[in-house]
Amino acid sequence: MLIIQKIKEYENQLEAAGVEAFAFEFTYRRLHKMSKLDWLNLVRQESTVEISAQLEGIFTRLIKHEPPQYIVGHAEFCDLEFKVDERVLIPRPETEELVEKIRGENKKNSLKILDMGTGSGAIGLSLKHACPDWQMTLSDISNDALTVAQENAENLGLQVQFIQSDLFSNINEKYDIIASNPPYIAFDDKEMDQSVKLYEPDRALYATDEGLAIYRELAHQAKEYLAEDGKIYLEIGYKQGQAVQALFEQAFPDKQVQIVQDSFGKDRMVVIK
């Protein structure tokens, strides 16, 4: 049997199970460091026992809704490669828009930045890579997540500070920018993909109070840790814009609190400045 025939069988079964068919090609190519041309040449060949076993192994994991990024062990974010596994969330394209907004609105060379709830380090390390003179602190409640973030910093050759902290509990400085993509999914949310529910860390996903609990705490505490002209950049769930805006307008009556939409026209960020 040609490899392409077996792949089509697997892709049809994946689609029937609600898994994107392209996940199969993505996973195989990344595991074997193959170009698109290499892939096209491969699939036209007759399968071998070894290749059949590799294909079956990938299919077995994908059909269980395991994220391709966890299978290959990394994800791309802001043109950088980040190690990811079940200790951290997989960074999403919409979060790249948060990074780009921070970069675009802040041109000074000597800013102090706090990436709170850093996970894999995607936000803070991407900002540090783009703006080497910024003083970057990455915090997270999870020591496991910080271990992954530290590995990513080492792999990228970036010098940043790491702090294990439940929100501001171990934070002792003031920052020009506080950035965060906190847990914001309500426990009864019905829209999440199976792969997220089954594999990504609950602590980084869910929050009480309809997903607003962390924003409420941030609004209550952040003023003590923000420089006088400081700014806050938050990723939000697309239905949470007005609620999060109201929390921070109450906490920061002298600042502008803006809801920002993503490239798909959905509310995705709240910016306080």
CSV table of N, CA and C in Angstrom, one decimal, residues 72-195:
chain,number,residue,atom,x,y,z
A,72,VAL,N,5.0,16.4,19.5
A,72,VAL,CA,6.3,16.7,19.0
A,72,VAL,C,7.2,17.4,20.0
A,73,GLY,N,6.6,17.9,21.1
A,73,GLY,CA,7.3,18.5,22.2
A,73,GLY,C,7.6,20.0,22.1
A,74,HIS,N,7.0,20.7,21.1
A,74,HIS,CA,7.3,22.1,21.0
A,74,HIS,C,6.2,22.8,20.2
A,75,ALA,N,6.1,24.1,20.3
A,75,ALA,CA,5.1,24.9,19.6
A,75,ALA,C,5.8,26.1,19.1
A,76,GLU,N,5.4,26.6,18.0
A,76,GLU,CA,6.0,27.9,17.4
A,76,GLU,C,5.1,29.1,17.9
A,77,PHE,N,5.8,30.1,18.3
A,77,PHE,CA,5.1,31.3,18.8
A,77,PHE,C,6.0,32.5,18.6
A,78,CYS,N,5.5,33.5,17.9
A,78,CYS,CA,6.3,34.7,17.5
A,78,CYS,C,7.6,34.3,16.8
A,79,ASP,N,7.5,33.3,15.9
A,79,ASP,CA,8.6,32.9,15.1
A,79,ASP,C,9.7,32.3,16.0
A,80,LEU,N,9.4,31.9,17.2
A,80,LEU,CA,10.4,31.2,18.1
A,80,LEU,C,9.8,29.8,18.4
A,81,GLU,N,10.7,28.9,18.8
A,81,GLU,CA,10.2,27.5,19.2
A,81,GLU,C,10.3,27.4,20.7
A,82,PHE,N,9.1,27.0,21.3
A,82,PHE,CA,9.0,26.8,22.7
A,82,PHE,C,8.7,25.3,23.0
A,83,LYS,N,9.5,24.8,24.0
A,83,LYS,CA,9.2,23.5,24.5
A,83,LYS,C,7.8,23.6,25.2
A,84,VAL,N,7.0,22.6,24.9
A,84,VAL,CA,5.7,22.5,25.6
A,84,VAL,C,5.4,21.0,26.0
A,85,ASP,N,4.8,20.8,27.1
A,85,ASP,CA,4.3,19.5,27.5
A,85,ASP,C,3.1,19.7,28.4
A,86,GLU,N,2.6,18.7,29.0
A,86,GLU,CA,1.4,18.8,29.8
A,86,GLU,C,1.5,19.6,31.1
A,87,ARG,N,2.7,20.1,31.3
A,87,ARG,CA,2.9,21.1,32.5
A,87,ARG,C,2.5,22.5,32.1
A,88,VAL,N,2.3,22.8,30.8
A,88,VAL,CA,2.0,24.2,30.4
A,88,VAL,C,1.0,24.2,29.3
A,89,LEU,N,0.3,25.3,29.2
A,89,LEU,CA,-0.6,25.5,28.0
A,89,LEU,C,0.2,25.6,26.7
A,90,ILE,N,-0.4,25.3,25.6
A,90,ILE,CA,0.2,25.5,24.3
A,90,ILE,C,-0.1,26.9,23.9
A,91,PRO,N,0.9,27.7,23.6
A,91,PRO,CA,0.6,29.1,23.3
A,91,PRO,C,-0.1,29.3,22.0
A,92,ARG,N,-1.1,30.2,22.0
A,92,ARG,CA,-2.0,30.3,20.9
A,92,ARG,C,-1.7,31.5,20.0
A,93,PRO,N,-2.1,31.5,18.7
A,93,PRO,CA,-1.8,32.7,17.8
A,93,PRO,C,-2.4,34.0,18.4
A,94,GLU,N,-3.6,33.9,19.0
A,94,GLU,CA,-4.2,35.2,19.5
A,94,GLU,C,-3.3,35.8,20.6
A,95,THR,N,-2.5,35.0,21.3
A,95,THR,CA,-1.6,35.6,22.3
A,95,THR,C,-0.4,36.3,21.6
A,96,GLU,N,-0.1,35.9,20.4
A,96,GLU,CA,0.9,36.6,19.6
A,96,GLU,C,0.5,38.1,19.4
A,97,GLU,N,-0.8,38.3,19.3
A,97,GLU,CA,-1.3,39.6,19.0
A,97,GLU,C,-1.1,40.5,20.3
A,98,LEU,N,-1.2,39.9,21.5
A,98,LEU,CA,-1.0,40.6,22.7
A,98,LEU,C,0.5,41.0,22.8
A,99,VAL,N,1.4,40.1,22.4
A,99,VAL,CA,2.8,40.4,22.4
A,99,VAL,C,3.1,41.6,21.4
A,100,GLU,N,2.5,41.5,20.2
A,100,GLU,CA,2.7,42.6,19.2
A,100,GLU,C,2.2,43.9,19.7
A,101,LYS,N,1.1,43.9,20.4
A,101,LYS,CA,0.5,45.2,20.9
A,101,LYS,C,1.4,45.8,21.9
A,102,ILE,N,2.0,45.0,22.8
A,102,ILE,CA,2.9,45.5,23.8
A,102,ILE,C,4.1,46.1,23.1
A,103,ARG,N,4.7,45.4,22.2
A,103,ARG,CA,5.9,45.9,21.5
A,103,ARG,C,5.5,47.2,20.7
A,104,GLY,N,4.4,47.2,20.1
A,104,GLY,CA,4.1,48.3,19.2
A,104,GLY,C,3.8,49.6,20.0
A,105,GLU,N,3.3,49.5,21.3
A,105,GLU,CA,3.0,50.7,22.0
A,105,GLU,C,4.0,51.1,23.0
A,106,ASN,N,5.1,50.4,23.1
A,106,ASN,CA,6.2,50.7,24.1
A,106,ASN,C,7.6,50.6,23.4
A,107,LYS,N,8.1,51.8,23.2
A,107,LYS,CA,9.4,51.9,22.5
A,107,LYS,C,10.6,52.2,23.4
A,108,LYS,N,10.4,52.4,24.7
A,108,LYS,CA,11.6,52.7,25.5
A,108,LYS,C,12.5,51.5,25.7
A,109,ASN,N,13.7,51.7,25.9
A,109,ASN,CA,14.7,50.6,26.1
A,109,ASN,C,14.9,50.1,27.5
A,110,SER,N,14.4,50.8,28.5
A,110,SER,CA,14.7,50.4,29.9
A,110,SER,C,13.5,50.1,30.7
A,111,LEU,N,12.5,49.4,30.1
A,111,LEU,CA,11.3,49.1,30.8
A,111,LEU,C,11.4,47.9,31.6
A,112,LYS,N,10.7,47.9,32.7
A,112,LYS,CA,10.6,46.7,33.6
A,112,LYS,C,9.3,46.0,33.4
A,113,ILE,N,9.3,44.7,33.0
A,113,ILE,CA,8.1,44.0,32.6
A,113,ILE,C,7.9,42.8,33.5
A,114,LEU,N,6.7,42.6,33.9
A,114,LEU,CA,6.3,41.4,34.6
A,114,LEU,C,5.3,40.6,33.7
A,115,ASP,N,5.7,39.3,33.4
A,115,ASP,CA,4.8,38.4,32.7
A,115,ASP,C,4.2,37.5,33.8
A,116,MET,N,3.0,37.7,34.2
A,116,MET,CA,2.4,37.0,35.3
A,116,MET,C,1.6,35.8,34.8
A,117,GLY,N,1.9,34.6,35.4
A,117,GLY,CA,1.3,33.4,34.9
A,117,GLY,C,1.9,33.0,33.6
A,118,THR,N,3.2,32.9,33.5
A,118,THR,CA,4.0,32.9,32.3
A,118,THR,C,3.8,31.5,31.6
A,119,GLY,N,3.6,30.4,32.3
A,119,GLY,CA,3.5,29.1,31.7
A,119,GLY,C,4.8,28.7,31.0
A,120,SER,N,4.7,28.5,29.7
A,120,SER,CA,6.0,28.2,28.9
A,120,SER,C,6.9,29.3,28.8
A,121,GLY,N,6.5,30.5,29.2
A,121,GLY,CA,7.3,31.7,29.0
A,121,GLY,C,7.1,32.4,27.7
A,122,ALA,N,6.1,32.0,27.0
A,122,ALA,CA,5.9,32.5,25.6
A,122,ALA,C,5.8,34.1,25.5
A,123,ILE,N,5.0,34.7,26.4
A,123,ILE,CA,4.9,36.1,26.3
A,123,ILE,C,6.2,36.8,26.7
A,124,GLY,N,6.7,36.5,27.9
A,124,GLY,CA,7.8,37.2,28.4
A,124,GLY,C,9.1,37.0,27.6
A,125,LEU,N,9.3,35.7,27.2
A,125,LEU,CA,10.5,35.4,26.4
A,125,LEU,C,10.5,36.0,25.0
A,126,SER,N,9.3,36.0,24.4
A,126,SER,CA,9.1,36.6,23.1
A,126,SER,C,9.4,38.1,23.1
A,127,LEU,N,8.9,38.8,24.2
A,127,LEU,CA,9.2,40.2,24.4
A,127,LEU,C,10.7,40.4,24.6
A,128,LYS,N,11.3,39.6,25.4
A,128,LYS,CA,12.7,39.8,25.7
A,128,LYS,C,13.6,39.5,24.4
A,129,HIS,N,13.2,38.6,23.6
A,129,HIS,CA,13.9,38.3,22.4
A,129,HIS,C,13.8,39.5,21.4
A,130,ALA,N,12.6,40.1,21.4
A,130,ALA,CA,12.4,41.3,20.5
A,130,ALA,C,13.0,42.6,21.1
A,131,CYS,N,13.0,42.7,22.4
A,131,CYS,CA,13.5,43.9,23.0
A,131,CYS,C,14.5,43.5,24.1
A,132,PRO,N,15.7,43.3,23.7
A,132,PRO,CA,16.8,42.7,24.7
A,132,PRO,C,17.0,43.6,25.9
A,133,ASP,N,16.8,44.9,25.8
A,133,ASP,CA,17.1,45.8,26.9
A,133,ASP,C,16.1,45.9,27.9
A,134,TRP,N,14.9,45.3,27.7
A,134,TRP,CA,13.9,45.3,28.7
A,134,TRP,C,14.2,44.3,29.8
A,135,GLN,N,14.0,44.7,31.0
A,135,GLN,CA,14.2,43.9,32.2
A,135,GLN,C,13.0,43.0,32.4
A,136,MET,N,13.1,41.7,32.2
A,136,MET,CA,11.9,40.9,32.2
A,136,MET,C,11.9,39.9,33.4
A,137,THR,N,10.7,39.9,34.1
A,137,THR,CA,10.5,39.0,35.1
A,137,THR,C,9.3,38.1,34.7
A,138,LEU,N,9.5,36.8,34.9
A,138,LEU,CA,8.5,35.8,34.6
A,138,LEU,C,8.0,35.1,35.9
A,139,SER,N,6.7,35.1,36.2
A,139,SER,CA,6.2,34.5,37.4
A,139,SER,C,5.1,33.5,37.1
A,140,ASP,N,5.0,32.5,38.0
A,140,ASP,CA,3.9,31.6,37.8
A,140,ASP,C,3.7,30.9,39.2
A,141,ILE,N,2.5,30.5,39.4
A,141,ILE,CA,2.2,29.7,40.7
A,141,ILE,C,2.8,28.3,40.6
A,142,SER,N,3.0,27.8,39.4
A,142,SER,CA,3.4,26.4,39.2
A,142,SER,C,4.9,26.3,39.1
A,143,ASN,N,5.6,25.6,39.9
A,143,ASN,CA,7.0,25.3,39.8
A,143,ASN,C,7.3,24.5,38.5
A,144,ASP,N,6.4,23.6,38.2
A,144,ASP,CA,6.5,22.8,37.0
A,144,ASP,C,6.5,23.7,35.7
A,145,ALA,N,5.6,24.6,35.7
A,145,ALA,CA,5.6,25.6,34.6
A,145,ALA,C,6.9,26.4,34.5
A,146,LEU,N,7.4,26.8,35.6
A,146,LEU,CA,8.6,27.6,35.6
A,146,LEU,C,9.8,26.8,35.2
A,147,THR,N,9.8,25.5,35.5
A,147,THR,CA,10.9,24.7,35.0
A,147,THR,C,10.9,24.7,33.4
A,148,VAL,N,9.7,24.5,32.8
A,148,VAL,CA,9.6,24.6,31.4
A,148,VAL,C,10.0,25.9,30.8
A,149,ALA,N,9.6,27.0,31.5
A,149,ALA,CA,9.9,28.3,31.0
A,149,ALA,C,11.5,28.6,31.1
A,150,GLN,N,12.1,28.1,32.2
A,150,GLN,CA,13.5,28.2,32.3
A,150,GLN,C,14.3,27.4,31.2
A,151,GLU,N,13.8,26.3,30.9
A,151,GLU,CA,14.4,25.5,29.7
A,151,GLU,C,14.2,26.3,28.4
A,152,ASN,N,13.1,26.9,28.2
A,152,ASN,CA,12.9,27.7,27.0
A,152,ASN,C,13.8,28.9,27.0
A,153,ALA,N,14.0,29.6,28.2
A,153,ALA,CA,14.9,30.7,28.2
A,153,ALA,C,16.4,30.3,27.9
A,154,GLU,N,16.8,29.1,28.4
A,154,GLU,CA,18.1,28.6,28.1
A,154,GLU,C,18.3,28.3,26.6
A,155,ASN,N,17.2,27.6,26.1
A,155,ASN,CA,17.3,27.3,24.7
A,155,ASN,C,17.4,28.5,23.7
A,156,LEU,N,16.7,29.6,24.2
A,156,LEU,CA,16.7,30.8,23.4
A,156,LEU,C,17.8,31.7,23.7
A,157,GLY,N,18.6,31.4,24.7
A,157,GLY,CA,19.8,32.2,25.1
A,157,GLY,C,19.3,33.6,25.7
A,158,LEU,N,18.3,33.6,26.5
A,158,LEU,CA,17.7,34.8,27.1
A,158,LEU,C,17.9,34.8,28.6
A,159,GLN,N,18.3,36.0,29.1
A,159,GLN,CA,18.5,36.2,30.5
A,159,GLN,C,17.3,36.9,31.1
A,160,VAL,N,16.5,36.2,31.9
A,160,VAL,CA,15.4,36.8,32.6
A,160,VAL,C,15.3,36.3,34.0
A,161,GLN,N,14.5,37.0,34.8
A,161,GLN,CA,14.3,36.6,36.2
A,161,GLN,C,13.0,35.7,36.3
A,162,PHE,N,13.1,34.7,37.2
A,162,PHE,CA,11.9,33.8,37.4
A,162,PHE,C,11.5,33.9,38.9
A,163,ILE,N,10.2,34.0,39.1
A,163,ILE,CA,9.7,34.0,40.5
A,163,ILE,C,8.5,33.1,40.6
A,164,GLN,N,8.5,32.2,41.6
A,164,GLN,CA,7.4,31.4,41.9
A,164,GLN,C,6.4,32.2,42.7
A,165,SER,N,5.2,32.5,42.3
A,165,SER,CA,4.4,33.4,43.0
A,165,SER,C,2.9,33.1,42.6
A,166,ASP,N,2.0,33.1,43.6
A,166,ASP,CA,0.6,33.1,43.4
A,166,ASP,C,0.2,34.5,43.3
A,167,LEU,N,-0.1,34.9,42.0
A,167,LEU,CA,-0.3,36.3,41.7
A,167,LEU,C,0.8,37.2,42.3
A,168,PHE,N,0.5,38.1,43.2
A,168,PHE,CA,1.6,39.0,43.6
A,168,PHE,C,2.2,38.6,45.0
A,169,SER,N,1.9,37.4,45.4
A,169,SER,CA,2.3,37.0,46.8
A,169,SER,C,3.8,37.1,47.0
A,170,ASN,N,4.6,36.8,46.0
A,170,ASN,CA,6.1,36.9,46.1
A,170,ASN,C,6.7,38.0,45.3
A,171,ILE,N,5.9,38.9,44.8
A,171,ILE,CA,6.4,40.1,44.0
A,171,ILE,C,6.6,41.3,44.9
A,172,ASN,N,7.8,41.9,44.8
A,172,ASN,CA,8.2,43.0,45.7
A,172,ASN,C,8.6,44.3,45.0
A,173,GLU,N,8.4,44.3,43.7
A,173,GLU,CA,8.9,45.5,42.9
A,173,GLU,C,7.7,46.1,42.1
A,174,LYS,N,7.9,47.3,41.6
A,174,LYS,CA,7.0,47.9,40.7
A,174,LYS,C,7.4,47.8,39.3
A,175,TYR,N,6.5,47.7,38.3
A,175,TYR,CA,6.8,47.4,36.9
A,175,TYR,C,6.1,48.4,36.0
A,176,ASP,N,6.8,48.7,34.9
A,176,ASP,CA,6.3,49.6,33.9
A,176,ASP,C,5.1,48.9,33.2
A,177,ILE,N,5.2,47.6,33.0
A,177,ILE,CA,4.2,46.9,32.3
A,177,ILE,C,4.0,45.6,33.0
A,178,ILE,N,2.7,45.3,33.3
A,178,ILE,CA,2.3,43.9,33.8
A,178,ILE,C,1.5,43.3,32.7
A,179,ALA,N,1.9,42.1,32.2
A,179,ALA,CA,1.2,41.4,31.1
A,179,ALA,C,0.8,40.1,31.7
A,180,SER,N,-0.4,39.6,31.3
A,180,SER,CA,-0.8,38.3,31.8
A,180,SER,C,-1.9,37.7,30.8
A,181,ASN,N,-1.8,36.4,30.6
A,181,ASN,CA,-2.8,35.6,30.0
A,181,ASN,C,-3.2,34.6,31.1
A,182,PRO,N,-4.1,35.0,32.0
A,182,PRO,CA,-4.4,34.2,33.2
A,182,PRO,C,-5.4,33.1,32.9
A,183,PRO,N,-5.7,32.2,33.8
A,183,PRO,CA,-6.8,31.3,33.6
A,183,PRO,C,-8.1,32.1,33.6
A,184,TYR,N,-8.9,31.9,32.5
A,184,TYR,CA,-10.2,32.7,32.4
A,184,TYR,C,-11.4,31.8,31.9
A,185,ILE,N,-11.3,30.5,31.9
A,185,ILE,CA,-12.4,29.7,31.4
A,185,ILE,C,-13.2,29.3,32.6
A,186,ALA,N,-14.5,29.5,32.5
A,186,ALA,CA,-15.5,29.1,33.5
A,186,ALA,C,-15.5,27.6,33.6
A,187,PHE,N,-15.8,27.0,34.8
A,187,PHE,CA,-15.7,25.6,35.0
A,187,PHE,C,-16.9,24.9,34.2
A,188,ASP,N,-17.9,25.6,33.9
A,188,ASP,CA,-19.0,25.0,33.1
A,188,ASP,C,-19.0,25.3,31.6
A,189,ASP,N,-17.8,25.8,31.1
A,189,ASP,CA,-17.7,26.2,29.7
A,189,ASP,C,-18.0,25.0,28.8
A,190,LYS,N,-18.8,25.2,27.8
A,190,LYS,CA,-19.1,24.1,26.9
A,190,LYS,C,-18.4,24.1,25.5
A,191,GLU,N,-17.5,25.1,25.3
A,191,GLU,CA,-17.0,25.4,24.0
A,191,GLU,C,-15.6,24.8,23.8
A,192,MET,N,-15.0,24.3,24.9
A,192,MET,CA,-13.6,23.9,24.8
A,192,MET,C,-13.4,22.6,24.0
A,193,ASP,N,-12.3,22.6,23.2
A,193,ASP,CA,-12.0,21.4,22.5
A,193,ASP,C,-11.6,20.2,23.4
A,194,GLN,N,-11.9,19.0,23.0
A,194,GLN,CA,-11.6,17.8,23.8
A,194,GLN,C,-10.1,17.8,24.1
A,195,SER,N,-9.2,18.2,23.2
A,195,SER,CA,-7.8,18.1,23.5
A,195,SER,C,-7.4,19.0,24.6
